[in-house]
Amino acid sequence: MNKLVYTFLVLVAFTSCKETNTEETQTETSNIVALTKEQFETSKMEIGSPKEHDFDDVLKVSGKIDVPAKDKAKITAVLGGYIKASNVIIGQKVTKGQAIAVIENTEFIDIQRDYLEISEQLTYLKSEYVRQKTLFDENITSQKNYLKAESDYQQAVSSYNSLREKLQLININPNAISRAKLSSQVTIFSPINGVVVTTNANIGAYIAPENTIVEIVNDANLLLSLAVFEKDILKLSEGQEIQFTIGENAETIYKSKIKTIGKAINETDRSIPVFGDLDTDLKKKLVVGMFTDAKIIFGNKKVLALPTAAFSEEGDKNSYI
């Protein structure tokens, strides 16, 4: 009886192993595609092996289209005021020295009046200072009188120069004002050539000194601005090729070259700015602020590779033939 049970168990185990092996064999061979000689020749297939090819070593980075700091201008009013006139709109090209807006502030009149008063006093105080100096040198007047005359004159000169500078800052020519010609309005001019990208010059609105009236960028000097992380900086050098795309248009690839590499690391994200030149024709199509994805080619390497024709796709799986 025991012999019979033992024999039965061995038979069951053998049968079970056979079924398992059969399933494993089916599983292992289920992904194999068999071709006849005729199918192989009809599809013009060839038997080969991986070959050594040159591939670029690339660094993937992101960035944007920008301009150098000298080609950006945020125009403000030194003393603030109400917008009386606006002479530009967004997208308009402007030239250096062109009138941008007119602002009004009664404080402008006060500055002009103070300047005229100190100018008139300066003539008298200077003559008094010269007179007291002469008398002191001849021992006719006291040192006290001489020093007071000198102090009054020096204070007047300081006030005169300060007011003159302030007038020039608010775009009023000190040589053109008189008591019969005081104005509460000043004109704001563009400091650079460029294009208006933002404007807050709404008629009647008050513009504080910290507010931007108009922002202008010189789009003739557009460049590619990329952020490269600290760990990759040593891979870069001027002149290396950059391939980049604009926004969602990943199909069109543009080319550039590294022009300059920053010398200071951004403490926030440990990156450094890298700038690339742009083709003149391409600059006409781009605008400041466009985002880019880029590849910086910093070398090449040899690796074994198969042609793309050796691979096939089925759903989300890749296989090679």
Coordinates of C-alpha atoms in Angstrom, one line a residue:
M1 CA 0.0 0.0 0.0
N2 CA 2.8 2.4 0.9
K3 CA 4.6 1.5 -2.3
L4 CA 1.4 2.3 -4.3
V5 CA 1.0 5.7 -2.7
Y6 CA 4.7 6.6 -3.3
T7 CA 4.5 5.6 -7.0
F8 CA 1.4 7.7 -7.4
L9 CA 3.0 10.7 -5.8
V10 CA 6.0 10.5 -8.0
L11 CA 3.8 10.3 -11.1
V12 CA 1.8 13.4 -10.0
A13 CA 5.0 15.3 -9.4
F14 CA 6.4 14.3 -12.8
T15 CA 3.2 15.3 -14.5
S16 CA 3.2 18.6 -12.7
C17 CA 6.8 19.4 -13.6
K18 CA 6.1 18.6 -17.2
E19 CA 3.1 21.0 -17.4
T20 CA 5.2 23.7 -15.7
N21 CA 8.0 23.3 -18.1
T22 CA 5.6 23.4 -21.0
E23 CA 4.0 26.6 -19.7
E24 CA 7.5 28.2 -19.2
T25 CA 8.5 27.2 -22.7
Q26 CA 5.3 28.7 -24.1
T27 CA 5.9 31.9 -22.1
E28 CA 9.5 32.2 -23.1
T29 CA 8.7 31.6 -26.8
S30 CA 5.5 33.7 -27.0
N31 CA 7.5 36.9 -27.9
I32 CA 9.5 35.2 -30.7
V33 CA 8.3 36.0 -34.3
A34 CA 9.3 33.3 -36.8
L35 CA 9.9 34.3 -40.4
T36 CA 10.3 32.1 -43.4
K37 CA 13.1 32.5 -45.9
E38 CA 10.7 34.0 -48.4
Q39 CA 9.4 36.6 -45.8
F40 CA 13.0 37.5 -44.9
E41 CA 14.0 38.1 -48.5
T42 CA 10.7 39.9 -49.4
S43 CA 11.2 42.4 -46.5
K44 CA 14.8 43.0 -47.7
M45 CA 16.1 42.1 -44.2
E46 CA 19.8 41.8 -43.4
I47 CA 21.6 40.1 -40.6
G48 CA 24.1 42.4 -38.8
S49 CA 25.5 43.4 -35.5
P50 CA 25.9 46.7 -33.5
K51 CA 28.6 49.0 -35.0
E52 CA 30.6 51.8 -33.4
H53 CA 29.2 55.3 -34.1
D54 CA 29.9 58.9 -33.1
F55 CA 27.3 60.6 -30.9
D56 CA 27.3 64.1 -29.4
D57 CA 27.7 64.6 -25.7
V58 CA 24.9 67.1 -24.9
L59 CA 23.7 69.0 -21.8
K60 CA 20.0 69.7 -21.6
V61 CA 19.1 73.1 -20.2
S62 CA 16.3 75.6 -20.3
G63 CA 16.1 79.4 -20.7
K64 CA 14.5 82.3 -22.5
I65 CA 14.9 85.0 -25.1
D66 CA 16.3 88.1 -23.4
V67 CA 18.4 91.2 -24.0
P68 CA 21.4 92.6 -22.1
A69 CA 20.8 94.8 -19.1
K70 CA 21.9 97.9 -21.1
D71 CA 19.1 97.3 -23.6
K72 CA 16.3 97.4 -21.0
A73 CA 14.8 100.6 -19.6
K74 CA 12.1 101.0 -17.0
I75 CA 11.2 104.6 -17.2
T76 CA 10.0 106.3 -14.0
A77 CA 9.3 109.8 -12.8
V78 CA 11.8 111.1 -10.2
L79 CA 9.2 113.0 -8.3
G80 CA 6.1 111.4 -9.6
G81 CA 3.0 113.2 -10.9
Y82 CA -0.2 112.9 -12.9
I83 CA -0.1 111.7 -16.5
K84 CA -1.2 114.6 -18.8
A85 CA -0.2 113.0 -22.1
S86 CA 1.0 109.6 -23.4
N87 CA 2.8 109.4 -26.7
V88 CA 3.4 105.7 -27.1
I89 CA 1.6 102.3 -27.2
I90 CA 2.7 98.7 -26.7
G91 CA 4.7 97.4 -29.6
Q92 CA 5.7 100.8 -30.9
K93 CA 9.3 101.4 -31.8
V94 CA 10.9 104.5 -30.2
T95 CA 14.2 106.2 -30.5
K96 CA 16.5 107.6 -27.8
G97 CA 15.4 111.1 -26.8
Q98 CA 11.8 110.6 -28.1
A99 CA 9.0 112.0 -25.9
I100 CA 7.2 109.2 -24.0
A101 CA 4.8 111.0 -21.7
V102 CA 4.0 114.3 -20.0
I103 CA 3.5 114.5 -16.2
E104 CA 2.2 117.3 -14.0
N105 CA 3.2 118.1 -10.4
T106 CA 3.0 121.5 -8.6
E107 CA 6.2 120.6 -6.8
F108 CA 8.0 121.3 -10.1
I109 CA 7.0 124.9 -9.8
D110 CA 8.4 125.1 -6.2
I111 CA 11.7 123.7 -7.3
Q112 CA 12.0 126.2 -10.1
R113 CA 11.1 129.1 -7.8
D114 CA 13.6 128.0 -5.2
Y115 CA 16.3 127.8 -7.8
L116 CA 15.6 131.3 -9.1
E117 CA 15.7 132.7 -5.6
I118 CA 19.0 131.1 -4.6
S119 CA 20.5 132.2 -8.0
E120 CA 19.6 135.8 -7.2
Q121 CA 21.0 135.5 -3.6
L122 CA 24.2 133.9 -4.9
T123 CA 25.3 137.1 -6.6
Y124 CA 24.9 139.2 -3.5
L125 CA 26.4 136.6 -1.1
K126 CA 29.4 136.1 -3.4
S127 CA 30.1 139.9 -3.5
E128 CA 29.7 140.1 0.3
Y129 CA 32.1 137.1 0.8
V130 CA 34.7 138.8 -1.4
R131 CA 34.3 142.1 0.4
Q132 CA 34.7 140.6 3.9
K133 CA 37.7 138.6 2.8
T134 CA 39.4 141.8 1.5
L135 CA 38.6 143.6 4.8
F136 CA 39.8 140.7 6.9
D137 CA 43.1 140.5 4.9
E138 CA 43.6 144.2 5.6
N139 CA 42.7 143.7 9.3
I140 CA 39.7 146.0 9.0
T141 CA 37.0 143.5 9.9
S142 CA 36.8 140.7 12.4
Q143 CA 37.4 137.0 11.6
K144 CA 33.9 136.3 12.7
N145 CA 32.3 138.5 10.0
Y146 CA 34.6 137.0 7.4
L147 CA 33.7 133.4 8.4
K148 CA 30.0 134.1 8.4
A149 CA 30.1 135.6 5.0
E150 CA 32.1 132.6 3.7
S151 CA 29.7 130.1 5.3
D152 CA 26.6 131.9 3.9
Y153 CA 28.1 131.9 0.4
Q154 CA 29.2 128.2 0.5
Q155 CA 25.7 127.1 1.7
A156 CA 24.1 129.1 -1.1
V157 CA 26.4 127.5 -3.7
S158 CA 25.5 124.0 -2.3
S159 CA 21.8 124.7 -2.5
Y160 CA 22.2 126.2 -6.0
N161 CA 24.0 123.1 -7.3
S162 CA 21.5 120.8 -5.6
L163 CA 18.5 122.5 -7.1
R164 CA 20.2 122.6 -10.5
E165 CA 20.8 118.9 -10.4
K166 CA 17.2 118.2 -9.4
L167 CA 15.9 120.3 -12.3
Q168 CA 18.0 118.4 -14.7
L169 CA 16.8 115.1 -13.3
I170 CA 13.2 116.0 -13.9
N171 CA 14.1 117.2 -17.4
I172 CA 13.8 120.9 -16.9
N173 CA 16.6 123.0 -18.3
P174 CA 17.8 125.4 -15.5
N175 CA 19.0 127.9 -18.1
A176 CA 15.6 128.2 -19.7
I177 CA 13.5 129.1 -16.7
S178 CA 12.5 132.6 -15.5
R179 CA 9.9 134.0 -13.1
A180 CA 7.7 134.6 -16.1
K181 CA 8.1 131.1 -17.3
L182 CA 7.4 128.5 -14.5
S183 CA 5.8 125.2 -15.6
S184 CA 4.1 122.4 -13.6
Q185 CA 4.6 119.9 -16.4
V186 CA 7.7 118.0 -17.5
T187 CA 8.2 115.7 -20.5
I188 CA 9.6 112.2 -20.0
F189 CA 12.0 111.0 -22.8
S190 CA 13.2 107.5 -23.9
P191 CA 16.8 106.8 -22.8
I192 CA 17.3 104.1 -25.4
N193 CA 16.2 102.9 -28.9
G194 CA 13.8 100.0 -28.7
V195 CA 10.2 98.7 -28.5
V196 CA 7.6 99.5 -25.9
V197 CA 6.7 96.3 -24.0
T198 CA 4.6 97.7 -21.2
T199 CA 3.0 101.0 -20.4
N200 CA 1.1 102.4 -17.3
A201 CA 0.8 105.8 -18.8
N202 CA -3.0 106.2 -18.5
I203 CA -4.2 109.8 -18.8
G204 CA -5.0 111.3 -15.4
A205 CA -3.4 108.5 -13.4
Y206 CA -0.9 109.3 -10.7
I207 CA 2.5 107.7 -11.1
A208 CA 4.6 107.4 -8.0
P209 CA 8.4 107.6 -8.2
E210 CA 8.7 103.8 -7.7
N211 CA 6.1 103.0 -10.5
T212 CA 7.2 102.3 -14.1
I213 CA 5.6 104.6 -16.6
V214 CA 6.9 102.7 -19.7
E215 CA 9.2 99.7 -20.2
I216 CA 11.4 99.6 -23.4
V217 CA 13.7 96.9 -24.7
N218 CA 16.1 97.1 -27.6
D219 CA 15.0 94.0 -29.6
A220 CA 17.8 94.5 -32.1
N221 CA 20.1 93.0 -29.4
L222 CA 18.1 89.9 -28.5
L223 CA 20.1 86.9 -27.2
L224 CA 19.6 83.4 -25.9
S225 CA 19.8 83.3 -22.1
L226 CA 20.2 79.8 -20.5
A227 CA 20.6 78.7 -16.9
V228 CA 23.2 76.0 -16.3
F229 CA 23.6 74.3 -13.0
E230 CA 26.8 74.5 -11.0
K231 CA 27.8 70.9 -11.5
D232 CA 27.9 71.2 -15.3
I233 CA 29.8 74.5 -15.6
L234 CA 33.2 72.9 -16.2
K235 CA 31.8 71.2 -19.3
L236 CA 31.2 74.5 -21.1
S237 CA 33.4 76.9 -23.1
E238 CA 32.7 79.8 -25.5
G239 CA 31.9 78.8 -29.1
Q240 CA 30.2 75.5 -28.3
E241 CA 27.1 74.8 -30.4
I242 CA 23.6 75.2 -29.0
Q243 CA 20.5 73.7 -30.4
F244 CA 17.2 75.0 -29.1
T245 CA 13.5 75.1 -29.6
I246 CA 10.9 77.8 -28.9
G247 CA 7.9 77.1 -26.7
E248 CA 5.7 74.3 -27.8
N249 CA 7.2 74.2 -31.3
A250 CA 9.6 71.3 -30.7
E251 CA 9.8 70.3 -34.3
T252 CA 11.8 73.4 -35.4
I253 CA 15.4 73.4 -34.1
Y254 CA 17.4 76.6 -34.1
K255 CA 21.1 76.9 -33.7
S256 CA 23.4 79.3 -31.7
K257 CA 26.8 79.3 -30.1
I258 CA 27.9 80.2 -26.6
K259 CA 28.9 83.9 -26.6
T260 CA 29.6 84.4 -22.9
I261 CA 29.5 82.4 -19.6
G262 CA 28.6 84.1 -16.4
K263 CA 31.2 84.4 -13.6
A264 CA 28.9 84.4 -10.5
I265 CA 26.6 81.6 -9.3
N266 CA 22.9 82.4 -8.5
E267 CA 22.7 81.5 -4.8
T268 CA 19.0 80.7 -5.1
D269 CA 19.2 77.7 -7.5
R270 CA 23.0 77.3 -7.8
S271 CA 23.0 78.1 -11.6
I272 CA 25.0 80.4 -13.8
P273 CA 23.8 82.3 -16.9
V274 CA 25.1 81.3 -20.3
F275 CA 24.3 83.5 -23.3
G276 CA 24.2 82.7 -27.0
D277 CA 24.0 84.8 -30.2
L278 CA 21.0 84.8 -32.4
D279 CA 20.8 85.1 -36.2
T280 CA 19.6 88.5 -37.4
D281 CA 16.6 87.1 -39.3
L282 CA 15.6 85.0 -36.3
K283 CA 15.6 88.1 -34.0
K284 CA 12.9 89.6 -36.2
K285 CA 10.6 86.7 -35.3
L286 CA 11.3 86.4 -31.5
V287 CA 10.2 88.5 -28.6
V288 CA 11.7 89.0 -25.1
G289 CA 10.4 86.4 -22.6
M290 CA 9.9 83.4 -24.9
F291 CA 10.9 80.2 -23.1
T292 CA 13.3 77.8 -24.7
D293 CA 14.6 74.2 -24.3
A294 CA 18.1 73.8 -25.4
K295 CA 21.0 71.3 -25.8
I296 CA 24.6 72.4 -25.5
I297 CA 26.9 70.1 -27.4
F298 CA 30.1 69.9 -25.4
G299 CA 31.8 66.8 -26.9
N300 CA 31.3 63.5 -28.6
K301 CA 31.7 59.8 -27.8
K302 CA 31.8 56.4 -29.7
V303 CA 29.2 53.8 -28.7
L304 CA 27.9 50.6 -30.2
A305 CA 24.5 51.2 -32.0
L306 CA 21.9 49.7 -34.2
P307 CA 20.1 51.5 -37.0
T308 CA 16.5 52.7 -36.1
A309 CA 15.2 50.3 -38.8
A310 CA 16.3 47.4 -36.5
F311 CA 13.7 48.3 -34.0
S312 CA 9.9 48.0 -34.1
E313 CA 7.2 49.4 -31.9
E314 CA 4.0 47.8 -30.7
G315 CA 1.9 49.9 -28.4
D316 CA 4.2 51.3 -25.7
K317 CA 6.8 48.6 -26.1
N318 CA 10.0 48.6 -28.2
S319 CA 11.7 45.5 -29.5
Y320 CA 14.6 44.8 -31.9
I321 CA 14.6 42.5 -34.8

